PDB file of C-alpha atoms (C1' of nucleotides) in Angstrom:
ATOM      1  CA  MET F   1     -54.999  -7.707 -15.231  1.00 97.00           C
ATOM      2  CA  LEU F   2     -52.452  -6.793 -12.556  1.00 98.00           C
ATOM      3  CA  LEU F   3     -49.481  -4.972 -13.759  1.00 98.00           C
ATOM      4  CA  PRO F   4     -46.473  -7.246 -13.495  1.00 98.00           C
ATOM      5  CA  ALA F   5     -42.902  -6.468 -12.234  1.00 98.00           C
ATOM      6  CA  SER F   6     -41.746  -6.418 -15.659  1.00 98.00           C
ATOM      7  CA  PHE F   7     -43.780  -3.260 -16.384  1.00 98.00           C
ATOM      8  CA  TYR F   8     -42.199  -1.393 -13.695  1.00 98.00           C
ATOM      9  CA  ARG F   9     -38.607  -2.572 -13.919  1.00 98.00           C
ATOM     10  CA  ARG F  10     -38.002  -1.255 -17.335  1.00 98.00           C
ATOM     11  CA  GLU F  11     -35.177   1.459 -17.663  1.00 98.00           C
ATOM     12  CA  ASN F  12     -37.338   4.216 -19.590  1.00 98.00           C
ATOM     13  CA  THR F  13     -39.151   5.853 -16.703  1.00 98.00           C
ATOM     14  CA  CYS F  14     -40.654   8.577 -19.078  1.00 98.00           C
ATOM     15  CA  LEU F  15     -42.244   5.652 -21.204  1.00 98.00           C
ATOM     16  CA  ILE F  16     -43.566   4.011 -18.004  1.00 98.00           C
ATOM     17  CA  ALA F  17     -45.072   7.412 -16.984  1.00 98.00           C
ATOM     18  CA  LYS F  18     -46.742   7.601 -20.329  1.00 98.00           C
ATOM     19  CA  GLU F  19     -47.934   4.109 -20.405  1.00 98.00           C
ATOM     20  CA  LEU F  20     -49.543   4.394 -16.983  1.00 98.00           C
ATOM     21  CA  LEU F  21     -52.088   6.751 -18.572  1.00 98.00           C
ATOM     22  CA  GLY F  22     -55.333   4.721 -18.722  1.00 98.00           C
ATOM     23  CA  LYS F  23     -54.181   2.210 -16.211  1.00 98.00           C
ATOM     24  CA  VAL F  24     -56.509   1.791 -13.087  1.00 98.00           C
ATOM     25  CA  LEU F  25     -54.900   2.655  -9.699  1.00 98.00           C
ATOM     26  CA  VAL F  26     -56.631   0.529  -6.913  1.00 98.00           C
ATOM     27  CA  THR F  27     -56.656   0.420  -3.218  1.00 98.00           C
ATOM     28  CA  ARG F  28     -58.367  -2.327  -1.152  1.00 97.00           C
ATOM     29  CA  PHE F  29     -58.031  -2.152   2.538  1.00 97.00           C
ATOM     30  CA  GLY F  30     -60.236  -5.044   3.676  1.00 95.00           C
ATOM     31  CA  GLN F  31     -63.741  -4.180   2.611  1.00 95.00           C
ATOM     32  CA  GLU F  32     -62.857  -0.702   1.508  1.00 97.00           C
ATOM     33  CA  TYR F  33     -62.372  -0.685  -2.282  1.00 98.00           C
ATOM     34  CA  THR F  34     -61.688   2.402  -4.416  1.00 98.00           C
ATOM     35  CA  SER F  35     -60.186   2.946  -7.720  1.00 98.00           C
ATOM     36  CA  GLY F  36     -59.538   5.584 -10.551  1.00 98.00           C
ATOM     37  CA  ILE F  37     -58.089   5.787 -14.046  1.00 98.00           C
ATOM     38  CA  ILE F  38     -54.658   7.376 -14.168  1.00 98.00           C
ATOM     39  CA  VAL F  39     -54.934  10.489 -16.215  1.00 98.00           C
ATOM     40  CA  GLU F  40     -51.690  12.456 -15.295  1.00 98.00           C
ATOM     41  CA  THR F  41     -48.149  11.339 -14.192  1.00 98.00           C
ATOM     42  CA  GLU F  42     -44.741  12.803 -13.923  1.00 98.00           C
ATOM     43  CA  ALA F  43     -41.422  10.947 -14.279  1.00 98.00           C
ATOM     44  CA  TYR F  44     -38.542  11.695 -11.840  1.00 98.00           C
ATOM     45  CA  ARG F  45     -35.189  10.300 -12.891  1.00 98.00           C
ATOM     46  CA  GLY F  46     -33.152   9.910  -9.775  1.00 97.00           C
ATOM     47  CA  ALA F  47     -29.472  10.740  -9.706  1.00 96.00           C
ATOM     48  CA  GLN F  48     -29.337  12.985 -12.708  1.00 96.00           C
ATOM     49  CA  ASP F  49     -32.635  14.842 -11.995  1.00 97.00           C
ATOM     50  CA  ARG F  50     -32.494  17.979  -9.716  1.00 96.00           C
ATOM     51  CA  ALA F  51     -36.219  17.754  -9.173  1.00 97.00           C
ATOM     52  CA  SER F  52     -35.891  14.294  -7.582  1.00 97.00           C
ATOM     53  CA  HIS F  53     -35.477  13.539  -3.896  1.00 97.00           C
ATOM     54  CA  ALA F  54     -32.755  11.112  -5.019  1.00 97.00           C
ATOM     55  CA  TYR F  55     -30.776  13.755  -6.935  1.00 97.00           C
ATOM     56  CA  GLY F  56     -27.044  12.785  -6.870  1.00 96.00           C
ATOM     57  CA  ASN F  57     -27.995   9.375  -5.387  1.00 97.00           C
ATOM     58  CA  LYS F  58     -28.877  10.943  -2.016  1.00 96.00           C
ATOM     59  CA  ARG F  59     -29.847   8.289   0.175  1.00 96.00           C
ATOM     60  CA  THR F  60     -32.023   8.898   3.396  1.00 96.00           C
ATOM     61  CA  ALA F  61     -34.607   6.750   5.292  1.00 95.00           C
ATOM     62  CA  ARG F  62     -37.308   8.607   3.314  1.00 97.00           C
ATOM     63  CA  THR F  63     -35.708   7.944  -0.172  1.00 97.00           C
ATOM     64  CA  GLU F  64     -34.390   4.427   0.501  1.00 97.00           C
ATOM     65  CA  VAL F  65     -37.328   2.725  -1.146  1.00 98.00           C
ATOM     66  CA  MET F  66     -36.563   4.280  -4.443  1.00 98.00           C
ATOM     67  CA  TYR F  67     -33.332   2.100  -4.618  1.00 98.00           C
ATOM     68  CA  ALA F  68     -35.377  -1.082  -4.523  1.00 98.00           C
ATOM     69  CA  PRO F  69     -36.325  -2.643  -7.809  1.00 98.00           C
ATOM     70  CA  GLY F  70     -39.479  -1.068  -9.561  1.00 98.00           C
ATOM     71  CA  GLY F  71     -42.989  -2.099  -8.236  1.00 98.00           C
ATOM     72  CA  ARG F  72     -43.250  -0.511  -4.841  1.00 98.00           C
ATOM     73  CA  ALA F  73     -44.861   2.706  -3.485  1.00 98.00           C
ATOM     74  CA  TYR F  74     -43.001   5.826  -2.531  1.00 98.00           C
ATOM     75  CA  VAL F  75     -45.251   7.918  -0.313  1.00 98.00           C
ATOM     76  CA  TYR F  76     -44.092  11.073   1.274  1.00 97.00           C
ATOM     77  CA  LEU F  77     -45.582  14.119   3.102  1.00 97.00           C
ATOM     78  CA  CYS F  78     -45.460  17.443   1.257  1.00 96.00           C
ATOM     79  CA  TYR F  79     -46.108  20.808   3.023  1.00 95.00           C
ATOM     80  CA  GLY F  80     -46.850  18.923   6.239  1.00 94.00           C
ATOM     81  CA  ILE F  81     -50.265  17.938   5.039  1.00 94.00           C
ATOM     82  CA  HIS F  82     -50.428  16.058   1.627  1.00 97.00           C
ATOM     83  CA  HIS F  83     -49.347  12.506   1.039  1.00 97.00           C
ATOM     84  CA  LEU F  84     -48.021  12.193  -2.422  1.00 98.00           C
ATOM     85  CA  PHE F  85     -48.046   8.709  -4.103  1.00 98.00           C
ATOM     86  CA  ASN F  86     -45.107   7.579  -6.460  1.00 98.00           C
ATOM     87  CA  ILE F  87     -44.409   4.338  -8.137  1.00 98.00           C
ATOM     88  CA  VAL F  88     -40.987   3.156  -8.009  1.00 98.00           C
ATOM     89  CA  THR F  89     -39.483   2.274 -11.273  1.00 98.00           C
ATOM     90  CA  HIS F  90     -36.309   0.876 -13.011  1.00 98.00           C
ATOM     91  CA  GLY F  91     -34.009  -1.674 -11.517  1.00 98.00           C
ATOM     92  CA  LYS F  92     -32.282  -2.065  -8.144  1.00 97.00           C
ATOM     93  CA  ASP F  93     -30.067   0.943  -7.166  1.00 97.00           C
ATOM     94  CA  VAL F  94     -31.461   3.338  -9.614  1.00 98.00           C
ATOM     95  CA  PRO F  95     -33.911   5.566  -7.864  1.00 98.00           C
ATOM     96  CA  HIS F  96     -36.441   6.399 -10.433  1.00 98.00           C
ATOM     97  CA  ALA F  97     -40.157   7.021  -9.773  1.00 98.00           C
ATOM     98  CA  VAL F  98     -43.381   8.173 -11.370  1.00 98.00           C
ATOM     99  CA  LEU F  99     -45.663  10.646  -9.370  1.00 98.00           C
ATOM    100  CA  ILE F 100     -49.371  10.114  -9.909  1.00 98.00           C
ATOM    101  CA  ARG F 101     -50.991  13.616 -10.284  1.00 98.00           C
ATOM    102  CA  GLY F 102     -54.603  12.873 -11.336  1.00 98.00           C
ATOM    103  CA  ILE F 103     -57.177  10.060 -11.500  1.00 98.00           C
ATOM    104  CA  GLU F 104     -60.736   9.834 -12.661  1.00 98.00           C
ATOM    105  CA  PRO F 105     -62.845   8.240 -10.106  1.00 98.00           C
ATOM    106  CA  LEU F 106     -64.030   4.599 -11.082  1.00 98.00           C
ATOM    107  CA  GLU F 107     -65.296   2.514  -8.234  1.00 98.00           C
ATOM    108  CA  GLY F 108     -66.004   3.274  -4.615  1.00 98.00           C
ATOM    109  CA  ILE F 109     -66.920   6.948  -5.232  1.00 98.00           C
ATOM    110  CA  PRO F 110     -69.179   7.115  -2.094  1.00 97.00           C
ATOM    111  CA  LEU F 111     -66.140   6.199   0.047  1.00 98.00           C
ATOM    112  CA  MET F 112     -63.758   8.592  -1.762  1.00 98.00           C
ATOM    113  CA  LEU F 113     -66.316  11.350  -1.124  1.00 97.00           C
ATOM    114  CA  LYS F 114     -66.369  10.391   2.399  1.00 97.00           C
ATOM    115  CA  ARG F 115     -62.539  10.441   2.867  1.00 97.00           C
ATOM    116  CA  ARG F 116     -62.375  13.853   1.257  1.00 97.00           C
ATOM    117  CA  ARG F 117     -65.461  15.078   3.390  1.00 95.00           C
ATOM    118  CA  SER F 118     -67.217  16.023   0.276  1.00 94.00           C
ATOM    119  CA  SER F 119     -70.777  15.430  -1.037  1.00 91.00           C
ATOM    120  CA  LEU F 120     -70.305  16.349  -4.739  1.00 92.00           C
ATOM    121  CA  LEU F 121     -68.436  14.500  -7.519  1.00 96.00           C
ATOM    122  CA  ARG F 122     -66.440  16.934  -9.145  1.00 96.00           C
ATOM    123  CA  PRO F 123     -62.798  17.350 -10.372  1.00 96.00           C
ATOM    124  CA  SER F 124     -61.378  18.594  -7.080  1.00 96.00           C
ATOM    125  CA  LEU F 125     -62.180  15.104  -5.597  1.00 97.00           C
ATOM    126  CA  THR F 126     -59.105  13.651  -7.245  1.00 98.00           C
ATOM    127  CA  ALA F 127     -57.464  16.157  -9.579  1.00 98.00           C
ATOM    128  CA  GLY F 128     -54.077  16.661  -7.928  1.00 97.00           C
ATOM    129  CA  PRO F 129     -51.577  14.518  -6.165  1.00 98.00           C
ATOM    130  CA  GLY F 130     -52.377  15.318  -2.650  1.00 98.00           C
ATOM    131  CA  VAL F 131     -56.219  15.056  -3.112  1.00 98.00           C
ATOM    132  CA  LEU F 132     -56.151  11.730  -4.929  1.00 98.00           C
ATOM    133  CA  SER F 133     -54.052  10.093  -2.260  1.00 98.00           C
ATOM    134  CA  GLU F 134     -56.622  11.314   0.340  1.00 98.00           C
ATOM    135  CA  ALA F 135     -59.495  10.032  -1.779  1.00 98.00           C
ATOM    136  CA  LEU F 136     -57.827   6.542  -2.138  1.00 98.00           C
ATOM    137  CA  GLY F 137     -56.830   6.398   1.572  1.00 98.00           C
ATOM    138  CA  ILE F 138     -52.985   6.340   0.712  1.00 98.00           C
ATOM    139  CA  ARG F 139     -50.726   7.598   3.553  1.00 97.00           C
ATOM    140  CA  THR F 140     -46.907   7.755   4.241  1.00 97.00           C
ATOM    141  CA  ILE F 141     -47.280   4.550   6.285  1.00 96.00           C
ATOM    142  CA  HIS F 142     -47.759   2.689   2.828  1.00 97.00           C
ATOM    143  CA  SER F 143     -44.375   3.947   1.678  1.00 97.00           C
ATOM    144  CA  GLY F 144     -42.302   0.853   0.742  1.00 97.00           C
ATOM    145  CA  GLN F 145     -45.237  -1.588   0.150  1.00 97.00           C
ATOM    146  CA  THR F 146     -45.161  -3.686  -3.031  1.00 98.00           C
ATOM    147  CA  LEU F 147     -47.772  -3.144  -5.746  1.00 98.00           C
ATOM    148  CA  LEU F 148     -47.222  -6.481  -7.061  1.00 98.00           C
ATOM    149  CA  HIS F 149     -49.454  -8.612  -4.774  1.00 97.00           C
ATOM    150  CA  GLY F 150     -52.911  -7.308  -5.576  1.00 96.00           C
ATOM    151  CA  LYS F 151     -53.491  -6.209  -1.957  1.00 95.00           C
ATOM    152  CA  ASP F 152     -53.777  -2.764  -0.339  1.00 97.00           C
ATOM    153  CA  ILE F 153     -52.453  -0.867  -3.279  1.00 98.00           C
ATOM    154  CA  TYR F 154     -51.998  -2.049  -6.952  1.00 98.00           C
ATOM    155  CA  ILE F 155     -52.413  -1.149 -10.537  1.00 98.00           C
ATOM    156  CA  GLU F 156     -54.468  -2.921 -13.189  1.00 98.00           C
ATOM    157  CA  ASP F 157     -54.613  -2.943 -16.993  1.00 98.00           C
ATOM    158  CA  THR F 158     -58.272  -3.044 -17.807  1.00 98.00           C
ATOM    159  CA  GLY F 159     -57.754  -2.652 -21.464  1.00 97.00           C
ATOM    160  CA  ILE F 160     -58.550   1.126 -21.590  1.00 97.00           C
ATOM    161  CA  LEU F 161     -56.704   2.405 -24.686  1.00 95.00           C
ATOM    162  CA  VAL F 162     -55.421   6.014 -24.661  1.00 98.00           C
ATOM    163  CA  PRO F 163     -54.571   7.102 -28.272  1.00 98.00           C
ATOM    164  CA  ASP F 164     -51.220   8.825 -28.731  1.00 97.00           C
ATOM    165  CA  LYS F 165     -52.778  11.893 -30.005  1.00 97.00           C
ATOM    166  CA  GLU F 166     -54.690  12.365 -26.763  1.00 98.00           C
ATOM    167  CA  ILE F 167     -51.376  12.424 -24.653  1.00 98.00           C
ATOM    168  CA  ILE F 168     -49.713  15.791 -23.881  1.00 97.00           C
ATOM    169  CA  CYS F 169     -46.265  16.128 -22.712  1.00 97.00           C
ATOM    170  CA  THR F 170     -45.012  19.220 -20.678  1.00 96.00           C
ATOM    171  CA  GLY F 171     -42.729  20.310 -18.032  1.00 95.00           C
ATOM    172  CA  ARG F 172     -43.384  19.386 -14.446  1.00 96.00           C
ATOM    173  CA  ILE F 173     -45.424  21.193 -11.701  1.00 96.00           C
ATOM    174  CA  GLY F 174     -44.028  22.764  -8.572  1.00 94.00           C
ATOM    175  CA  VAL F 175     -40.421  22.109  -9.080  1.00 93.00           C
ATOM    176  CA  ALA F 176     -39.004  25.591  -9.975  1.00 90.00           C
ATOM    177  CA  TYR F 177     -36.187  24.913  -7.561  1.00 89.00           C
ATOM    178  CA  ALA F 178     -34.766  22.333 -10.058  1.00 93.00           C
ATOM    179  CA  GLY F 179     -33.600  24.967 -12.470  1.00 89.00           C
ATOM    180  CA  ASP F 180     -33.426  23.749 -16.007  1.00 91.00           C
ATOM    181  CA  ASP F 181     -34.526  20.296 -15.141  1.00 93.00           C
ATOM    182  CA  ALA F 182     -37.873  21.754 -14.077  1.00 93.00           C
ATOM    183  CA  ALA F 183     -38.772  22.299 -17.895  1.00 93.00           C
ATOM    184  CA  LEU F 184     -37.837  18.701 -19.037  1.00 96.00           C
ATOM    185  CA  PRO F 185     -40.860  17.124 -20.867  1.00 97.00           C
ATOM    186  CA  TYR F 186     -41.422  14.677 -18.057  1.00 97.00           C
ATOM    187  CA  ARG F 187     -45.220  15.355 -17.354  1.00 98.00           C
ATOM    188  CA  PHE F 188     -47.898  13.278 -19.255  1.00 98.00           C
ATOM    189  CA  PHE F 189     -51.588  13.732 -19.148  1.00 97.00           C
ATOM    190  CA  ILE F 190     -54.662  13.059 -21.164  1.00 97.00           C
ATOM    191  CA  ARG F 191     -56.052  15.901 -23.201  1.00 96.00           C
ATOM    192  CA  SER F 192     -59.197  17.612 -22.031  1.00 92.00           C
ATOM    193  CA  ASN F 193     -59.686  15.267 -19.130  1.00 97.00           C
ATOM    194  CA  PRO F 194     -61.254  17.099 -16.242  1.00 96.00           C
ATOM    195  CA  TYR F 195     -59.336  15.235 -13.568  1.00 97.00           C
ATOM    196  CA  VAL F 196     -55.934  16.595 -14.690  1.00 97.00           C
ATOM    197  CA  SER F 197     -54.461  18.847 -11.932  1.00 96.00           C
ATOM    198  CA  LYS F 198     -54.765  22.674 -12.422  1.00 85.00           C
ATOM    199  CA  GLY F 199     -51.086  23.555 -11.535  1.00 77.00           C
ATOM    200  CA  LYS F 200     -48.957  25.721 -13.711  1.00 72.00           C
ATOM    201  CA  THR F 201     -46.379  24.182 -15.829  1.00 69.00           C
ATOM    202  CA  ILE F 202     -42.949  25.518 -16.246  1.00 59.00           C
ATOM    203  CA  LEU F 203     -42.333  26.382 -19.819  1.00 53.00           C
ATOM    204  CA  PRO F 204     -38.941  25.501 -21.568  1.00 49.00           C
ATOM    205  CA  SER F 205     -36.771  28.608 -21.750  1.00 45.00           C
TER     206      SER F 205
ATOM    207  C1'  DA C   1     -31.388  21.043  19.661  1.00 61.04           C
ATOM    208  C1'  DT C   2     -32.727  24.277  16.145  1.00 61.04           C
ATOM    209  C1'  DA C   3     -33.840  26.114  11.583  1.00 61.04           C
ATOM    210  C1'  DC C   4     -35.445  25.950   7.084  1.00 61.04           C
ATOM    211  C1'  DC C   5     -38.560  24.507   3.539  1.00 61.04           C
ATOM    212  C1'  DG C   6     -41.482  21.763   0.314  1.00 61.04           C
ATOM    213  C1'  DA C   7     -43.064  16.924  -6.299  1.00 61.04           C
ATOM    214  C1'  DT C   8     -49.830  21.346  -2.463  1.00 61.04           C
ATOM    215  C1'  DT C   9     -54.347  22.781  -1.455  1.00 61.04           C
ATOM    216  C1'  DA C  10     -58.246  25.704  -0.247  1.00 61.04           C
ATOM    217  C1'  DA C  11     -59.909  29.914   0.574  1.00 61.04           C
ATOM    218  C1'  DC C  12     -59.524  34.261  -0.136  1.00 61.04           C
ATOM    219  C1'  DT C  13     -59.614  39.272  -3.090  1.00 61.04           C
TER     220       DT C  13
ATOM    221  C1'  DG O   1     -54.897  36.857  -9.119  1.00 61.04           C
ATOM    222  C1'  DT O   2     -52.802  36.064  -3.967  1.00 61.04           C
ATOM    223  C1'  DT O   3     -51.646  33.563   0.376  1.00 61.04           C
ATOM    224  C1'  DA O   4     -52.046  31.057   4.788  1.00 61.04           C
ATOM    225  C1'  DA O   5     -52.023  26.499   6.671  1.00 61.04           C
ATOM    226  C1'  DT O   6     -49.025  22.884   8.523  1.00 61.04           C
ATOM    227  C1'  DC O   7     -45.228  19.332  10.153  1.00 61.04           C
ATOM    228  C1'  DG O   8     -41.854  15.789   8.768  1.00 61.04           C
ATOM    229  C1'  DG O   9     -37.511  15.385   6.581  1.00 61.04           C
ATOM    230  C1'  DT O  10     -33.153  17.031   6.323  1.00 61.04           C
ATOM    231  C1'  DA O  11     -29.066  19.794   7.297  1.00 61.04           C
ATOM    232  C1'  DT O  12     -26.305  22.131  10.398  1.00 61.04           C
ATOM    233  C1'  DA O  13     -24.253  22.730  15.031  1.00 61.04           C
TER     234       DA O  13
END
DNA sequence: ATACCGATTAACT
DNA sequence: GTTAATCGGTATA
């Protein structure tokens, strides 16, 4: 079942990030079909969150899509190389988003391997926000696209159940510049899943 | 026009 | 454990 607008447009972005675990992220570009189970996410809470590109309600051409109602892709280039895929959440003019940090490959694995120029199925194929975008063929040109039409990029609920006991919550990765906000418990991942990224979490002080 | 830097990764020691 | 790669976005002038 395709996730509906009502899933993304709720106000609790941390809850959305948590509930995205176990959902299936799909890209379908013509005949090219690839998918993976979401195993790691991070919430970014807009105006009030120093780690967010929309901190202080900053509006630029890049961040504008986050001000749309939930259910669109926000994709940006990081370190000049990596395309990072986010899901816009909350309502209009509230620029929240969820970063997808890890997926477990499900369908179209040969195509993912080809996109990653790899021949071996191993966690480095899709563990990490930059590499999973490459495996799924997601690039900055997709920023702003809707996830609600079941075309190009979308998310399905296939009934995979992730027990609460298997979900771990920590501080976020790579946002040391955000001061105290870096340690907020906004990162969610599935315990012991090999496709969770290997970055260092920032511990609360 | 110019300068700085990052929600990372892979390849090193 | 460390660090080079790499370039669009953003701020400043």
